[in-house]
Amino acid sequence: AEEIRNFHSNIIINNDGTILVQENIEYDFGKALRHGIYRDIPYKYNYGHKNYNTKLEVEDVTDLNGSPYIYEVTKSGGWANIRIGDPDRKITGVHNYIIEYQVKGTIAFFEDHDELYWNLTGDEWRIPILSSGANVSFDEEIKDGIIAACYTGPSGATNQNCNYEIKKTDVEFKSLQTLYGGEGLTIVVGLPKGIIEEPSSLSKFIWFIS
């Protein structure tokens, strides 16, 4: 049976509010013959009673050795769909997919803190994810005021079958359960005000309508 052995993300939160994401998906096709995988990432979503229309740009898709995969990105209905694989070649067994992309406009700005709310794995997979986690790092050392949370299960679930460890330069997340079809790992990192540059109301408006 097909499964994801490990899904790990390295995320950098830049001071300008952009995030850089590197996903390492260790996918086991078992004996199935496939061209590759699909990765669906939402770029439009609602959080904290606000709608977010982010700018998501895929920069690279490679294997563990840095060799590029053939991939195609299509955006529709608020989702970026990344189709990875050679349409003229089928594969089987275990393969690693390193997906790198940048997202602008995903930081939520509140009165007392700023926050990254991120559905790490997505909950569109129809196969189990045996292990999942993330490392979230920052442009600079933050002495105190970092908050974190994580959630496991279907979209909107409040189960917290996961661990996190807060350090001065990063936060480590780890799911404590297998994620089955329709389930995901969502992470939250809150930072003190003033570290991330908040866009002006005008630039927010231009961003939203563009």
mmCIF file of C-alpha atoms in Angstrom:
data_model
loop_
_atom_site.group_PDB
_atom_site.id
_atom_site.type_symbol
_atom_site.label_atom_id
_atom_site.label_comp_id
_atom_site.label_asym_id
_atom_site.label_seq_id
_atom_site.Cartn_x
_atom_site.Cartn_y
_atom_site.Cartn_z
ATOM 1 C CA ALA A 1 0.000 0.000 0.000
ATOM 2 C CA GLU A 2 1.128 3.544 -0.696
ATOM 3 C CA GLU A 3 2.145 5.731 2.249
ATOM 4 C CA ILE A 4 4.210 8.758 3.190
ATOM 5 C CA ARG A 5 6.954 7.545 5.495
ATOM 6 C CA ASN A 6 7.977 11.034 6.576
ATOM 7 C CA PHE A 7 6.800 14.579 5.867
ATOM 8 C CA HIS A 8 9.135 17.260 7.227
ATOM 9 C CA SER A 9 9.172 21.003 6.540
ATOM 10 C CA ASN A 10 11.858 23.602 7.165
ATOM 11 C CA ILE A 11 10.199 27.015 7.341
ATOM 12 C CA ILE A 12 11.974 30.366 7.612
ATOM 13 C CA ILE A 13 9.931 33.393 8.744
ATOM 14 C CA ASN A 14 11.598 36.481 7.300
ATOM 15 C CA ASN A 15 11.329 39.913 8.903
ATOM 16 C CA ASP A 16 9.527 41.201 5.793
ATOM 17 C CA GLY A 17 6.691 38.733 6.451
ATOM 18 C CA THR A 18 7.507 36.263 3.693
ATOM 19 C CA ILE A 19 8.049 32.623 4.537
ATOM 20 C CA LEU A 20 10.354 30.196 2.771
ATOM 21 C CA VAL A 21 9.244 26.563 2.893
ATOM 22 C CA GLN A 22 11.245 23.459 2.079
ATOM 23 C CA GLU A 23 9.224 20.240 2.269
ATOM 24 C CA ASN A 24 10.842 16.817 2.267
ATOM 25 C CA ILE A 25 8.234 14.175 1.422
ATOM 26 C CA GLU A 26 9.454 10.578 1.654
ATOM 27 C CA TYR A 27 6.836 8.780 -0.428
ATOM 28 C CA ASP A 28 6.573 4.997 -0.641
ATOM 29 C CA PHE A 29 4.686 3.842 -3.727
ATOM 30 C CA GLY A 30 4.999 0.220 -2.619
ATOM 31 C CA LYS A 31 4.483 -1.983 -5.644
ATOM 32 C CA ALA A 32 2.250 0.550 -7.377
ATOM 33 C CA LEU A 33 3.471 2.025 -10.663
ATOM 34 C CA ARG A 34 2.968 5.798 -10.725
ATOM 35 C CA HIS A 35 4.294 8.798 -12.617
ATOM 36 C CA GLY A 36 4.767 10.739 -9.379
ATOM 37 C CA ILE A 37 2.727 12.673 -6.822
ATOM 38 C CA TYR A 38 0.395 15.635 -6.511
ATOM 39 C CA ARG A 39 0.898 18.239 -3.785
ATOM 40 C CA ASP A 40 -2.017 20.611 -3.122
ATOM 41 C CA ILE A 41 -1.293 23.804 -1.148
ATOM 42 C CA PRO A 42 -3.991 26.401 -0.326
ATOM 43 C CA TYR A 43 -3.092 30.000 -1.148
ATOM 44 C CA LYS A 44 -6.542 31.352 -0.202
ATOM 45 C CA TYR A 45 -8.000 30.543 3.205
ATOM 46 C CA ASN A 46 -9.856 31.976 6.215
ATOM 47 C CA TYR A 47 -8.255 32.323 9.638
ATOM 48 C CA GLY A 48 -9.310 34.404 12.633
ATOM 49 C CA HIS A 49 -12.380 35.734 10.779
ATOM 50 C CA LYS A 50 -10.155 37.130 8.024
ATOM 51 C CA ASN A 51 -9.638 36.019 4.443
ATOM 52 C CA TYR A 52 -6.066 35.527 3.267
ATOM 53 C CA ASN A 53 -5.121 35.693 -0.406
ATOM 54 C CA THR A 54 -1.417 34.868 -0.385
ATOM 55 C CA LYS A 55 1.180 34.910 -3.143
ATOM 56 C CA LEU A 56 2.658 31.416 -3.450
ATOM 57 C CA GLU A 57 5.525 30.754 -5.837
ATOM 58 C CA VAL A 58 7.114 27.322 -6.291
ATOM 59 C CA GLU A 59 10.869 27.711 -6.761
ATOM 60 C CA ASP A 60 12.220 24.172 -7.095
ATOM 61 C CA VAL A 61 11.337 20.459 -6.899
ATOM 62 C CA THR A 62 14.224 17.980 -6.619
ATOM 63 C CA ASP A 63 15.215 14.616 -5.205
ATOM 64 C CA LEU A 64 17.606 14.145 -2.265
ATOM 65 C CA ASN A 65 20.607 14.535 -4.567
ATOM 66 C CA GLY A 66 19.371 17.842 -5.954
ATOM 67 C CA SER A 67 18.387 16.409 -9.335
ATOM 68 C CA PRO A 68 15.332 18.264 -10.654
ATOM 69 C CA TYR A 69 11.941 16.639 -11.101
ATOM 70 C CA ILE A 70 9.608 17.536 -13.926
ATOM 71 C CA TYR A 71 6.730 19.475 -12.369
ATOM 72 C CA GLU A 72 3.812 21.691 -13.314
ATOM 73 C CA VAL A 73 1.945 24.175 -11.114
ATOM 74 C CA THR A 74 -1.691 25.101 -11.734
ATOM 75 C CA LYS A 75 -3.742 27.428 -9.533
ATOM 76 C CA SER A 76 -7.505 27.109 -9.250
ATOM 77 C CA GLY A 77 -10.133 27.681 -6.584
ATOM 78 C CA GLY A 78 -7.625 28.954 -4.041
ATOM 79 C CA TRP A 79 -5.338 25.945 -4.425
ATOM 80 C CA ALA A 80 -1.901 25.561 -5.970
ATOM 81 C CA ASN A 81 -1.656 22.065 -7.423
ATOM 82 C CA ILE A 82 1.887 20.801 -8.016
ATOM 83 C CA ARG A 83 2.008 17.799 -10.326
ATOM 84 C CA ILE A 84 5.407 16.155 -9.938
ATOM 85 C CA GLY A 85 6.770 13.412 -12.178
ATOM 86 C CA ASP A 86 7.670 12.401 -15.705
ATOM 87 C CA PRO A 87 4.515 11.728 -17.774
ATOM 88 C CA ASP A 88 6.539 9.309 -19.927
ATOM 89 C CA ARG A 89 7.983 7.262 -17.066
ATOM 90 C CA LYS A 90 6.519 5.251 -14.199
ATOM 91 C CA ILE A 91 8.264 4.606 -10.885
ATOM 92 C CA THR A 92 7.785 2.389 -7.841
ATOM 93 C CA GLY A 93 9.248 2.022 -4.344
ATOM 94 C CA VAL A 94 10.493 4.885 -2.139
ATOM 95 C CA HIS A 95 11.210 8.368 -3.526
ATOM 96 C CA ASN A 96 11.959 11.702 -1.844
ATOM 97 C CA TYR A 97 10.451 14.942 -3.108
ATOM 98 C CA ILE A 98 12.058 18.211 -1.964
ATOM 99 C CA ILE A 99 9.617 21.045 -2.711
ATOM 100 C CA GLU A 100 10.758 24.638 -2.167
ATOM 101 C CA TYR A 101 8.387 27.585 -2.340
ATOM 102 C CA GLN A 102 7.878 31.117 -1.040
ATOM 103 C CA VAL A 103 4.664 32.549 0.396
ATOM 104 C CA LYS A 104 3.862 36.247 0.858
ATOM 105 C CA GLY A 105 0.928 37.558 2.873
ATOM 106 C CA THR A 106 0.386 34.607 5.205
ATOM 107 C CA ILE A 107 1.339 36.320 8.505
ATOM 108 C CA ALA A 108 -1.644 37.283 10.698
ATOM 109 C CA PHE A 109 -1.183 40.585 12.558
ATOM 110 C CA PHE A 110 -2.979 40.867 15.913
ATOM 111 C CA GLU A 111 -2.950 43.611 18.566
ATOM 112 C CA ASP A 112 -0.506 41.874 20.897
ATOM 113 C CA HIS A 113 1.447 39.522 18.598
ATOM 114 C CA ASP A 114 1.971 38.407 14.999
ATOM 115 C CA GLU A 115 1.338 34.845 13.940
ATOM 116 C CA LEU A 116 2.030 32.152 11.390
ATOM 117 C CA TYR A 117 -0.848 29.664 11.144
ATOM 118 C CA TRP A 118 0.181 26.915 8.746
ATOM 119 C CA ASN A 119 -1.451 23.677 7.639
ATOM 120 C CA LEU A 120 1.843 21.858 7.379
ATOM 121 C CA THR A 121 0.962 18.637 5.596
ATOM 122 C CA GLY A 122 -2.389 19.556 4.114
ATOM 123 C CA ASP A 123 -5.359 17.278 4.750
ATOM 124 C CA GLU A 124 -6.012 16.296 1.131
ATOM 125 C CA TRP A 125 -3.817 13.184 1.166
ATOM 126 C CA ARG A 126 -5.737 9.911 0.776
ATOM 127 C CA ILE A 127 -2.888 7.841 2.204
ATOM 128 C CA PRO A 128 -1.383 7.675 5.719
ATOM 129 C CA ILE A 129 1.500 9.919 6.799
ATOM 130 C CA LEU A 130 3.490 7.842 9.281
ATOM 131 C CA SER A 131 5.705 10.645 10.599
ATOM 132 C CA SER A 132 5.444 14.435 10.285
ATOM 133 C CA GLY A 133 7.076 17.506 11.749
ATOM 134 C CA ALA A 134 8.670 20.880 11.113
ATOM 135 C CA ASN A 135 11.401 23.291 12.070
ATOM 136 C CA VAL A 136 10.381 26.958 12.033
ATOM 137 C CA SER A 137 13.268 29.435 12.221
ATOM 138 C CA PHE A 138 13.600 33.233 12.256
ATOM 139 C CA ASP A 139 15.813 35.935 10.776
ATOM 140 C CA GLU A 140 17.107 36.868 14.226
ATOM 141 C CA GLU A 141 17.346 35.523 17.772
ATOM 142 C CA ILE A 142 14.197 36.214 19.807
ATOM 143 C CA LYS A 143 14.872 36.299 23.562
ATOM 144 C CA ASP A 144 11.296 35.809 24.754
ATOM 145 C CA GLY A 145 7.662 36.151 23.759
ATOM 146 C CA ILE A 146 7.474 33.236 21.307
ATOM 147 C CA ILE A 147 4.277 31.205 21.590
ATOM 148 C CA ALA A 148 3.375 28.015 19.758
ATOM 149 C CA ALA A 149 0.629 25.436 19.298
ATOM 150 C CA CYS A 150 -0.093 22.498 17.021
ATOM 151 C CA TYR A 151 -3.156 20.501 15.996
ATOM 152 C CA THR A 152 -3.720 17.086 14.431
ATOM 153 C CA GLY A 153 -6.665 15.557 12.599
ATOM 154 C CA PRO A 154 -9.180 16.653 9.953
ATOM 155 C CA SER A 155 -9.593 20.293 8.921
ATOM 156 C CA GLY A 156 -10.740 22.368 11.901
ATOM 157 C CA ALA A 157 -9.875 19.687 14.471
ATOM 158 C CA THR A 158 -8.587 20.799 17.885
ATOM 159 C CA ASN A 159 -6.783 17.567 18.796
ATOM 160 C CA GLN A 160 -3.254 18.297 19.979
ATOM 161 C CA ASN A 161 -1.559 14.929 19.555
ATOM 162 C CA CYS A 162 1.750 16.652 18.820
ATOM 163 C CA ASN A 163 4.739 18.184 20.575
ATOM 164 C CA TYR A 164 6.669 21.429 20.150
ATOM 165 C CA GLU A 165 9.848 22.864 21.624
ATOM 166 C CA ILE A 166 10.485 26.620 21.645
ATOM 167 C CA LYS A 167 14.073 27.865 21.305
ATOM 168 C CA LYS A 168 15.537 31.334 20.710
ATOM 169 C CA THR A 169 16.070 30.886 16.995
ATOM 170 C CA ASP A 170 13.522 28.226 16.078
ATOM 171 C CA VAL A 171 10.573 26.065 17.082
ATOM 172 C CA GLU A 172 10.500 22.291 16.535
ATOM 173 C CA PHE A 173 7.184 20.495 15.898
ATOM 174 C CA LYS A 174 6.465 16.765 15.829
ATOM 175 C CA SER A 175 3.223 14.840 15.352
ATOM 176 C CA LEU A 176 2.752 11.969 17.814
ATOM 177 C CA GLN A 177 0.384 10.014 15.580
ATOM 178 C CA THR A 178 -0.004 8.593 12.110
ATOM 179 C CA LEU A 179 -2.115 10.963 10.015
ATOM 180 C CA TYR A 180 -4.679 9.028 8.015
ATOM 181 C CA GLY A 181 -6.499 10.091 4.840
ATOM 182 C CA GLY A 182 -8.114 13.500 5.335
ATOM 183 C CA GLU A 183 -5.992 14.320 8.389
ATOM 184 C CA GLY A 184 -3.129 16.786 8.739
ATOM 185 C CA LEU A 185 -0.733 18.568 11.084
ATOM 186 C CA THR A 186 -1.280 22.306 11.595
ATOM 187 C CA ILE A 187 1.236 24.503 13.400
ATOM 188 C CA VAL A 188 1.018 27.963 14.977
ATOM 189 C CA VAL A 189 3.942 30.251 15.842
ATOM 190 C CA GLY A 190 3.333 33.606 17.527
ATOM 191 C CA LEU A 191 6.005 36.322 17.668
ATOM 192 C CA PRO A 192 6.227 39.591 19.634
ATOM 193 C CA LYS A 193 5.126 42.743 17.818
ATOM 194 C CA GLY A 194 7.807 44.651 15.962
ATOM 195 C CA ILE A 195 9.841 41.747 14.610
ATOM 196 C CA ILE A 196 7.849 41.281 11.417
ATOM 197 C CA GLU A 197 7.251 44.375 9.321
ATOM 198 C CA GLU A 198 3.501 44.941 9.099
ATOM 199 C CA PRO A 199 2.268 46.220 5.728
ATOM 200 C CA SER A 200 0.327 49.484 5.629
ATOM 201 C CA SER A 201 -3.443 49.492 5.111
ATOM 202 C CA LEU A 202 -2.955 50.737 1.547
ATOM 203 C CA SER A 203 -0.474 48.026 0.636
ATOM 204 C CA LYS A 204 -2.784 45.421 2.220
ATOM 205 C CA PHE A 205 -5.640 46.680 0.011
ATOM 206 C CA ILE A 206 -3.509 46.690 -3.147
ATOM 207 C CA TRP A 207 -2.264 43.210 -2.225
ATOM 208 C CA PHE A 208 -5.812 41.875 -1.756
ATOM 209 C CA ILE A 209 -7.207 43.169 -5.049
ATOM 210 C CA SER A 210 -4.154 42.314 -7.173
#
